[in-house]
């Protein structure tokens, strides 16, 4: 997105959304490819989506203080991270009263660099739930419906 012109960005944003919707997906939130964005792509994304995220590997201060088109997320795709690492991210979010936006490409067993193992994900979710962390999707987070 960083190297594209306005016409190319509009095409990518519109066409990717259309393809996913034609396949039956509800598409309201955008993930900048490889976390890359520009001021132009950020402004154009607002025409098509309710929010967008970058891969920044840091805590977010959502919802009141964040730019909902540059939401920072942490990836669960990195096989070098341990369950203890993920638990420390949850602890950081609790301590700082922040939001932890996690992303991954797939939930699959085995050794996949862009995936999270189902057992690992289950352990992460259990840890969050046991620490009374509310787990919501992007739509709920952006709209604030999780508060009701």
Short mmCIF file of N, CA and C in Angstrom, two decimals:
data_model
loop_
_atom_site.label_atom_id
_atom_site.label_comp_id
_atom_site.label_asym_id
_atom_site.label_seq_id
_atom_site.Cartn_x
_atom_site.Cartn_y
_atom_site.Cartn_z
N UNK A 1 0.82 -1.19 0.00
CA UNK A 1 0.00 0.00 0.00
C UNK A 1 0.87 1.26 0.00
N UNK A 2 2.06 1.14 0.54
CA UNK A 2 2.92 2.32 0.66
C UNK A 2 3.40 2.83 -0.69
N UNK A 3 3.54 1.94 -1.66
CA UNK A 3 4.13 2.33 -2.94
C UNK A 3 3.10 2.52 -4.05
N UNK A 4 1.82 2.37 -3.73
CA UNK A 4 0.78 2.46 -4.74
C UNK A 4 0.26 3.89 -4.87
N UNK A 5 -0.23 4.23 -6.06
CA UNK A 5 -0.86 5.54 -6.25
C UNK A 5 -2.34 5.46 -5.86
N UNK A 6 -3.03 6.58 -5.91
CA UNK A 6 -4.42 6.64 -5.44
C UNK A 6 -5.33 5.68 -6.19
N UNK A 7 -5.21 5.62 -7.48
CA UNK A 7 -6.05 4.73 -8.27
C UNK A 7 -5.78 3.26 -7.94
N UNK A 8 -4.53 2.90 -7.75
CA UNK A 8 -4.17 1.52 -7.40
C UNK A 8 -4.68 1.15 -6.01
N UNK A 9 -4.57 2.07 -5.07
CA UNK A 9 -5.05 1.81 -3.71
C UNK A 9 -6.57 1.62 -3.71
N UNK A 10 -7.27 2.51 -4.41
CA UNK A 10 -8.73 2.37 -4.49
C UNK A 10 -9.12 1.03 -5.10
N UNK A 11 -8.42 0.63 -6.15
CA UNK A 11 -8.70 -0.66 -6.77
C UNK A 11 -8.49 -1.80 -5.77
N UNK A 12 -7.36 -1.80 -5.08
CA UNK A 12 -7.05 -2.87 -4.12
C UNK A 12 -8.08 -2.93 -3.00
N UNK A 13 -8.43 -1.77 -2.45
CA UNK A 13 -9.39 -1.73 -1.35
C UNK A 13 -10.77 -2.20 -1.79
N UNK A 14 -11.23 -1.72 -2.92
CA UNK A 14 -12.55 -2.06 -3.42
C UNK A 14 -12.61 -3.50 -3.91
N UNK A 15 -11.64 -3.91 -4.71
CA UNK A 15 -11.67 -5.25 -5.31
C UNK A 15 -11.52 -6.35 -4.25
N UNK A 16 -10.62 -6.16 -3.30
CA UNK A 16 -10.45 -7.19 -2.26
C UNK A 16 -11.72 -7.33 -1.43
N UNK A 17 -12.35 -6.21 -1.13
CA UNK A 17 -13.60 -6.25 -0.36
C UNK A 17 -14.69 -6.96 -1.17
N UNK A 18 -14.81 -6.62 -2.45
CA UNK A 18 -15.83 -7.24 -3.30
C UNK A 18 -15.63 -8.75 -3.42
N UNK A 19 -14.40 -9.18 -3.62
CA UNK A 19 -14.11 -10.62 -3.76
C UNK A 19 -14.52 -11.36 -2.49
N UNK A 20 -14.17 -10.83 -1.34
CA UNK A 20 -14.51 -11.48 -0.08
C UNK A 20 -16.02 -11.48 0.15
N UNK A 21 -16.70 -10.38 -0.18
CA UNK A 21 -18.14 -10.33 0.00
C UNK A 21 -18.84 -11.32 -0.94
N UNK A 22 -18.33 -11.47 -2.16
CA UNK A 22 -18.91 -12.44 -3.10
C UNK A 22 -18.76 -13.86 -2.58
N UNK A 23 -17.79 -14.09 -1.73
CA UNK A 23 -17.58 -15.42 -1.14
C UNK A 23 -18.36 -15.58 0.17
N UNK A 24 -19.18 -14.59 0.50
CA UNK A 24 -20.05 -14.69 1.65
C UNK A 24 -19.52 -14.11 2.94
N UNK A 25 -18.38 -13.43 2.89
CA UNK A 25 -17.80 -12.85 4.10
C UNK A 25 -18.34 -11.44 4.34
N UNK A 26 -18.54 -11.12 5.60
CA UNK A 26 -18.88 -9.76 6.01
C UNK A 26 -17.56 -9.03 6.21
N UNK A 27 -17.32 -7.98 5.46
CA UNK A 27 -16.01 -7.33 5.45
C UNK A 27 -16.15 -5.87 5.87
N UNK A 28 -15.77 -5.59 7.12
CA UNK A 28 -15.85 -4.22 7.64
C UNK A 28 -14.53 -3.67 8.14
N UNK A 29 -13.53 -4.54 8.30
CA UNK A 29 -12.26 -4.13 8.88
C UNK A 29 -11.12 -4.58 7.98
N UNK A 30 -10.11 -3.73 7.87
CA UNK A 30 -9.03 -3.95 6.92
C UNK A 30 -7.71 -4.21 7.65
N UNK A 31 -6.91 -5.07 7.08
CA UNK A 31 -5.55 -5.32 7.59
C UNK A 31 -4.58 -4.85 6.51
N UNK A 32 -3.78 -3.85 6.83
CA UNK A 32 -2.79 -3.36 5.87
C UNK A 32 -1.81 -4.50 5.58
N UNK A 33 -1.61 -4.83 4.30
CA UNK A 33 -0.69 -5.93 3.96
C UNK A 33 0.70 -5.70 4.56
N UNK A 34 1.17 -6.66 5.29
CA UNK A 34 2.47 -6.61 5.96
C UNK A 34 2.57 -5.41 6.91
N UNK A 35 1.42 -4.86 7.30
CA UNK A 35 1.39 -3.73 8.23
C UNK A 35 1.77 -2.41 7.59
N UNK A 36 2.00 -2.41 6.26
CA UNK A 36 2.46 -1.20 5.57
C UNK A 36 1.31 -0.28 5.17
N UNK A 37 1.48 0.99 5.42
CA UNK A 37 0.45 1.96 5.09
C UNK A 37 1.11 3.31 4.79
N UNK A 38 0.34 4.20 4.23
CA UNK A 38 0.78 5.58 3.99
C UNK A 38 -0.38 6.49 4.37
N UNK A 39 -0.15 7.78 4.44
CA UNK A 39 -1.25 8.71 4.73
C UNK A 39 -2.35 8.58 3.68
N UNK A 40 -1.96 8.42 2.42
CA UNK A 40 -2.94 8.27 1.36
C UNK A 40 -3.75 6.99 1.54
N UNK A 41 -3.09 5.86 1.78
CA UNK A 41 -3.83 4.61 1.94
C UNK A 41 -4.72 4.66 3.18
N UNK A 42 -4.25 5.32 4.23
CA UNK A 42 -5.06 5.46 5.45
C UNK A 42 -6.33 6.24 5.14
N UNK A 43 -6.20 7.36 4.45
CA UNK A 43 -7.37 8.18 4.12
C UNK A 43 -8.34 7.45 3.21
N UNK A 44 -7.84 6.71 2.24
CA UNK A 44 -8.72 5.98 1.33
C UNK A 44 -9.38 4.79 2.00
N UNK A 45 -8.70 4.17 2.92
CA UNK A 45 -9.27 3.02 3.65
C UNK A 45 -10.55 3.44 4.37
N UNK A 46 -10.60 4.66 4.83
CA UNK A 46 -11.78 5.17 5.55
C UNK A 46 -13.03 5.18 4.69
N UNK A 47 -12.86 5.18 3.37
CA UNK A 47 -14.00 5.17 2.45
C UNK A 47 -14.65 3.80 2.34
N UNK A 48 -13.91 2.75 2.69
CA UNK A 48 -14.37 1.38 2.46
C UNK A 48 -14.61 0.57 3.74
N UNK A 49 -13.93 0.92 4.83
CA UNK A 49 -13.93 0.07 6.02
C UNK A 49 -14.23 0.86 7.29
N UNK A 50 -14.66 0.16 8.33
CA UNK A 50 -14.94 0.78 9.62
C UNK A 50 -13.70 0.95 10.49
N UNK A 51 -12.65 0.18 10.19
CA UNK A 51 -11.39 0.28 10.92
C UNK A 51 -10.31 -0.42 10.11
N UNK A 52 -9.07 -0.24 10.54
CA UNK A 52 -7.95 -0.92 9.90
C UNK A 52 -6.85 -1.12 10.93
N UNK A 53 -6.05 -2.15 10.69
CA UNK A 53 -4.98 -2.43 11.65
C UNK A 53 -3.65 -2.56 10.93
N UNK A 54 -2.62 -2.24 11.69
CA UNK A 54 -1.25 -2.44 11.26
C UNK A 54 -0.65 -3.50 12.17
N UNK A 55 0.43 -4.11 11.75
CA UNK A 55 1.15 -5.04 12.61
C UNK A 55 2.29 -4.26 13.23
N UNK A 56 2.12 -3.93 14.50
CA UNK A 56 3.08 -3.07 15.18
C UNK A 56 3.69 -3.77 16.39
N UNK A 57 3.11 -4.90 16.74
CA UNK A 57 3.54 -5.70 17.89
C UNK A 57 3.58 -4.87 19.18
N UNK A 58 2.49 -4.12 19.39
CA UNK A 58 2.39 -3.35 20.62
C UNK A 58 0.95 -3.28 21.09
N UNK A 59 0.78 -2.78 22.29
CA UNK A 59 -0.52 -2.65 22.94
C UNK A 59 -1.28 -1.48 22.35
N UNK A 60 -2.60 -1.60 22.27
CA UNK A 60 -3.44 -0.52 21.78
C UNK A 60 -4.21 0.08 22.95
N UNK A 61 -4.58 1.34 22.82
CA UNK A 61 -5.29 2.05 23.87
C UNK A 61 -6.77 2.23 23.53
N UNK A 62 -7.26 1.43 22.68
CA UNK A 62 -8.63 1.47 22.20
C UNK A 62 -9.65 1.42 23.33
N UNK A 63 -10.84 1.93 23.22
CA UNK A 63 -11.36 2.54 22.02
C UNK A 63 -11.27 4.06 21.99
N UNK A 64 -11.29 4.71 23.12
CA UNK A 64 -11.43 6.17 23.13
C UNK A 64 -10.23 6.92 22.55
N UNK A 65 -9.02 6.43 22.76
CA UNK A 65 -7.84 7.20 22.41
C UNK A 65 -7.10 6.75 21.16
N UNK A 66 -7.64 5.80 20.44
CA UNK A 66 -6.92 5.23 19.31
C UNK A 66 -7.47 5.74 17.98
N UNK A 67 -6.59 5.79 17.00
CA UNK A 67 -7.01 6.04 15.63
C UNK A 67 -7.51 4.71 15.10
N UNK A 68 -8.80 4.58 14.87
CA UNK A 68 -9.35 3.28 14.49
C UNK A 68 -8.95 2.83 13.09
N UNK A 69 -8.18 3.64 12.39
CA UNK A 69 -7.65 3.23 11.08
C UNK A 69 -6.15 2.94 11.12
N UNK A 70 -5.57 3.01 12.31
CA UNK A 70 -4.17 2.63 12.50
C UNK A 70 -4.03 1.83 13.80
N UNK A 71 -4.92 0.88 13.98
CA UNK A 71 -4.90 0.08 15.20
C UNK A 71 -3.68 -0.82 15.22
N UNK A 72 -2.98 -0.81 16.33
CA UNK A 72 -1.78 -1.63 16.48
C UNK A 72 -2.18 -3.04 16.93
N UNK A 73 -1.52 -4.02 16.36
CA UNK A 73 -1.84 -5.40 16.72
C UNK A 73 -0.57 -6.20 16.96
N UNK A 74 -0.76 -7.31 17.64
CA UNK A 74 0.32 -8.28 17.85
C UNK A 74 -0.03 -9.54 17.09
N UNK A 75 0.96 -10.16 16.56
CA UNK A 75 0.75 -11.37 15.77
C UNK A 75 0.94 -12.62 16.61
N UNK A 76 0.06 -13.60 16.40
CA UNK A 76 0.25 -14.91 17.02
C UNK A 76 0.91 -15.85 16.03
N UNK A 77 1.42 -15.32 14.93
CA UNK A 77 2.00 -16.15 13.88
C UNK A 77 3.45 -16.54 14.14
N UNK A 78 4.08 -15.89 15.05
CA UNK A 78 5.51 -16.09 15.25
C UNK A 78 5.76 -17.34 16.09
N UNK A 79 6.29 -18.38 15.48
CA UNK A 79 6.53 -19.63 16.17
C UNK A 79 7.61 -19.52 17.25
N UNK A 80 8.34 -18.43 17.26
CA UNK A 80 9.40 -18.27 18.25
C UNK A 80 8.86 -17.80 19.59
N UNK A 81 7.59 -17.39 19.64
CA UNK A 81 7.00 -16.92 20.88
C UNK A 81 6.48 -18.10 21.68
N UNK A 82 6.61 -18.01 22.98
CA UNK A 82 6.12 -19.07 23.85
C UNK A 82 4.77 -18.66 24.43
N UNK A 83 4.10 -19.61 25.04
CA UNK A 83 2.84 -19.30 25.71
C UNK A 83 3.08 -18.26 26.80
N UNK A 84 4.22 -18.32 27.46
CA UNK A 84 4.57 -17.32 28.48
C UNK A 84 4.63 -15.92 27.87
N UNK A 85 5.14 -15.81 26.63
CA UNK A 85 5.16 -14.50 25.95
C UNK A 85 3.74 -13.98 25.77
N UNK A 86 2.86 -14.84 25.28
CA UNK A 86 1.47 -14.43 25.06
C UNK A 86 0.81 -14.03 26.38
N UNK A 87 1.07 -14.79 27.43
CA UNK A 87 0.50 -14.47 28.74
C UNK A 87 1.01 -13.13 29.24
N UNK A 88 2.27 -12.82 28.96
CA UNK A 88 2.82 -11.52 29.38
C UNK A 88 2.15 -10.38 28.63
N UNK A 89 1.75 -10.60 27.37
CA UNK A 89 1.03 -9.57 26.61
C UNK A 89 -0.33 -9.30 27.24
N UNK A 90 -0.99 -10.37 27.67
CA UNK A 90 -2.29 -10.22 28.34
C UNK A 90 -2.09 -9.46 29.65
N UNK A 91 -1.08 -9.83 30.41
CA UNK A 91 -0.79 -9.15 31.68
C UNK A 91 -0.52 -7.66 31.44
N UNK A 92 0.23 -7.35 30.38
CA UNK A 92 0.53 -5.95 30.04
C UNK A 92 -0.75 -5.18 29.74
N UNK A 93 -1.66 -5.79 28.99
CA UNK A 93 -2.93 -5.14 28.66
C UNK A 93 -3.75 -4.88 29.93
N UNK A 94 -3.77 -5.84 30.83
CA UNK A 94 -4.51 -5.67 32.08
C UNK A 94 -3.90 -4.54 32.91
N UNK A 95 -2.59 -4.56 33.07
CA UNK A 95 -1.89 -3.57 33.88
C UNK A 95 -2.08 -2.16 33.33
N UNK A 96 -2.01 -2.03 31.99
CA UNK A 96 -2.08 -0.71 31.36
C UNK A 96 -3.48 -0.31 30.91
N UNK A 97 -4.47 -1.17 31.25
CA UNK A 97 -5.85 -0.92 30.85
C UNK A 97 -5.95 -0.66 29.34
N UNK A 98 -5.20 -1.45 28.59
CA UNK A 98 -5.19 -1.32 27.14
C UNK A 98 -5.92 -2.46 26.48
N UNK A 99 -5.90 -2.44 25.19
CA UNK A 99 -6.51 -3.50 24.40
C UNK A 99 -5.40 -4.26 23.70
N UNK A 100 -5.58 -5.52 23.61
CA UNK A 100 -4.64 -6.38 22.91
C UNK A 100 -5.33 -6.91 21.67
N UNK A 101 -4.89 -6.46 20.53
CA UNK A 101 -5.46 -6.92 19.26
C UNK A 101 -4.50 -7.96 18.70
N UNK A 102 -4.99 -9.19 18.62
CA UNK A 102 -4.17 -10.28 18.12
C UNK A 102 -4.61 -10.66 16.73
N UNK A 103 -3.65 -10.98 15.91
CA UNK A 103 -3.95 -11.39 14.54
C UNK A 103 -3.19 -12.66 14.20
N UNK A 104 -3.76 -13.42 13.30
CA UNK A 104 -3.06 -14.57 12.74
C UNK A 104 -3.71 -14.94 11.41
N UNK A 105 -3.00 -15.69 10.60
CA UNK A 105 -3.52 -16.07 9.29
C UNK A 105 -4.40 -17.30 9.36
N UNK A 106 -4.10 -18.21 10.26
CA UNK A 106 -4.87 -19.45 10.35
C UNK A 106 -4.61 -20.13 11.68
N UNK A 107 -5.55 -20.96 12.07
CA UNK A 107 -5.39 -21.81 13.24
C UNK A 107 -5.24 -23.24 12.72
N UNK A 108 -4.02 -23.73 12.76
CA UNK A 108 -3.72 -25.06 12.21
C UNK A 108 -2.70 -25.77 13.10
N UNK A 109 -2.85 -27.07 13.24
CA UNK A 109 -1.85 -27.82 14.01
C UNK A 109 -0.54 -27.94 13.23
N UNK A 110 0.54 -28.09 13.97
CA UNK A 110 1.82 -28.33 13.32
C UNK A 110 2.68 -27.10 13.22
N UNK A 111 3.69 -27.21 12.38
CA UNK A 111 4.70 -26.18 12.24
C UNK A 111 4.39 -25.30 11.02
N UNK A 112 3.70 -24.21 11.25
CA UNK A 112 3.31 -23.29 10.18
C UNK A 112 3.67 -21.88 10.64
N UNK A 113 4.54 -21.21 9.91
CA UNK A 113 5.05 -19.91 10.37
C UNK A 113 3.98 -18.82 10.38
N UNK A 114 2.90 -18.98 9.62
CA UNK A 114 1.84 -17.97 9.59
C UNK A 114 0.60 -18.40 10.35
N UNK A 115 0.73 -19.42 11.18
CA UNK A 115 -0.42 -19.99 11.89
C UNK A 115 -0.19 -20.00 13.39
N UNK A 116 -1.27 -20.24 14.09
CA UNK A 116 -1.19 -20.52 15.52
C UNK A 116 -1.78 -21.92 15.72
N UNK A 117 -1.14 -22.70 16.54
CA UNK A 117 -1.59 -24.05 16.83
C UNK A 117 -2.86 -23.98 17.68
N UNK A 118 -3.86 -24.83 17.42
CA UNK A 118 -5.10 -24.79 18.19
C UNK A 118 -4.89 -24.96 19.71
N UNK A 119 -3.95 -25.79 20.10
CA UNK A 119 -3.70 -25.98 21.53
C UNK A 119 -3.11 -24.72 22.16
N UNK A 120 -2.22 -24.06 21.44
CA UNK A 120 -1.64 -22.81 21.92
C UNK A 120 -2.73 -21.74 22.04
N UNK A 121 -3.55 -21.62 21.02
CA UNK A 121 -4.62 -20.63 21.05
C UNK A 121 -5.58 -20.92 22.20
N UNK A 122 -5.91 -22.17 22.42
CA UNK A 122 -6.78 -22.54 23.52
C UNK A 122 -6.19 -22.15 24.87
N UNK A 123 -4.91 -22.37 25.03
CA UNK A 123 -4.22 -22.01 26.28
C UNK A 123 -4.24 -20.50 26.48
N UNK A 124 -4.02 -19.74 25.41
CA UNK A 124 -4.05 -18.28 25.47
C UNK A 124 -5.44 -17.80 25.87
N UNK A 125 -6.47 -18.34 25.24
CA UNK A 125 -7.84 -17.94 25.55
C UNK A 125 -8.20 -18.29 26.99
N UNK A 126 -7.84 -19.49 27.42
CA UNK A 126 -8.10 -19.89 28.80
C UNK A 126 -7.44 -18.93 29.78
N UNK A 127 -6.20 -18.54 29.51
CA UNK A 127 -5.49 -17.61 30.39
C UNK A 127 -6.23 -16.27 30.46
N UNK A 128 -6.66 -15.78 29.31
CA UNK A 128 -7.38 -14.51 29.27
C UNK A 128 -8.69 -14.61 30.05
N UNK A 129 -9.45 -15.64 29.80
CA UNK A 129 -10.74 -15.83 30.48
C UNK A 129 -10.54 -15.97 31.99
N UNK A 130 -9.55 -16.73 32.39
CA UNK A 130 -9.27 -16.91 33.82
C UNK A 130 -8.83 -15.62 34.50
N UNK A 131 -8.36 -14.66 33.71
CA UNK A 131 -7.96 -13.35 34.24
C UNK A 131 -9.03 -12.29 33.98
N UNK A 132 -10.24 -12.78 33.66
CA UNK A 132 -11.41 -11.92 33.46
C UNK A 132 -11.23 -10.89 32.36
N UNK A 133 -10.56 -11.30 31.32
CA UNK A 133 -10.38 -10.45 30.14
C UNK A 133 -11.55 -10.69 29.20
N UNK A 134 -12.17 -9.64 28.77
CA UNK A 134 -13.28 -9.72 27.82
C UNK A 134 -12.69 -9.92 26.43
N UNK A 135 -13.17 -10.94 25.73
CA UNK A 135 -12.70 -11.22 24.37
C UNK A 135 -13.81 -10.82 23.40
N UNK A 136 -13.49 -9.89 22.50
CA UNK A 136 -14.47 -9.40 21.53
C UNK A 136 -13.85 -9.37 20.14
N UNK A 137 -14.70 -9.28 19.13
CA UNK A 137 -14.20 -9.14 17.77
C UNK A 137 -14.05 -7.65 17.43
N UNK A 138 -13.49 -7.36 16.28
CA UNK A 138 -13.22 -5.95 15.91
C UNK A 138 -14.50 -5.12 15.84
N UNK A 139 -15.56 -5.69 15.30
CA UNK A 139 -16.82 -4.95 15.20
C UNK A 139 -17.34 -4.54 16.58
N UNK A 140 -17.29 -5.47 17.53
CA UNK A 140 -17.73 -5.17 18.89
C UNK A 140 -16.83 -4.13 19.54
N UNK A 141 -15.54 -4.24 19.31
CA UNK A 141 -14.59 -3.29 19.91
C UNK A 141 -14.81 -1.88 19.37
N UNK A 142 -14.94 -1.75 18.05
CA UNK A 142 -15.09 -0.43 17.43
C UNK A 142 -16.42 0.21 17.80
N UNK A 143 -17.49 -0.59 17.80
CA UNK A 143 -18.82 -0.03 18.07
C UNK A 143 -19.08 0.22 19.55
N UNK A 144 -18.32 -0.46 20.40
CA UNK A 144 -18.55 -0.35 21.83
C UNK A 144 -19.68 -1.24 22.33
N UNK A 145 -20.20 -2.11 21.45
CA UNK A 145 -21.34 -2.96 21.83
C UNK A 145 -20.99 -3.94 22.94
N UNK A 146 -19.71 -4.21 23.13
CA UNK A 146 -19.27 -5.13 24.17
C UNK A 146 -19.54 -4.58 25.57
N UNK A 147 -19.75 -3.28 25.67
CA UNK A 147 -19.99 -2.65 26.97
C UNK A 147 -21.41 -2.87 27.47
N UNK A 148 -22.31 -3.25 26.55
CA UNK A 148 -23.75 -3.35 26.90
C UNK A 148 -24.04 -4.62 27.63
#
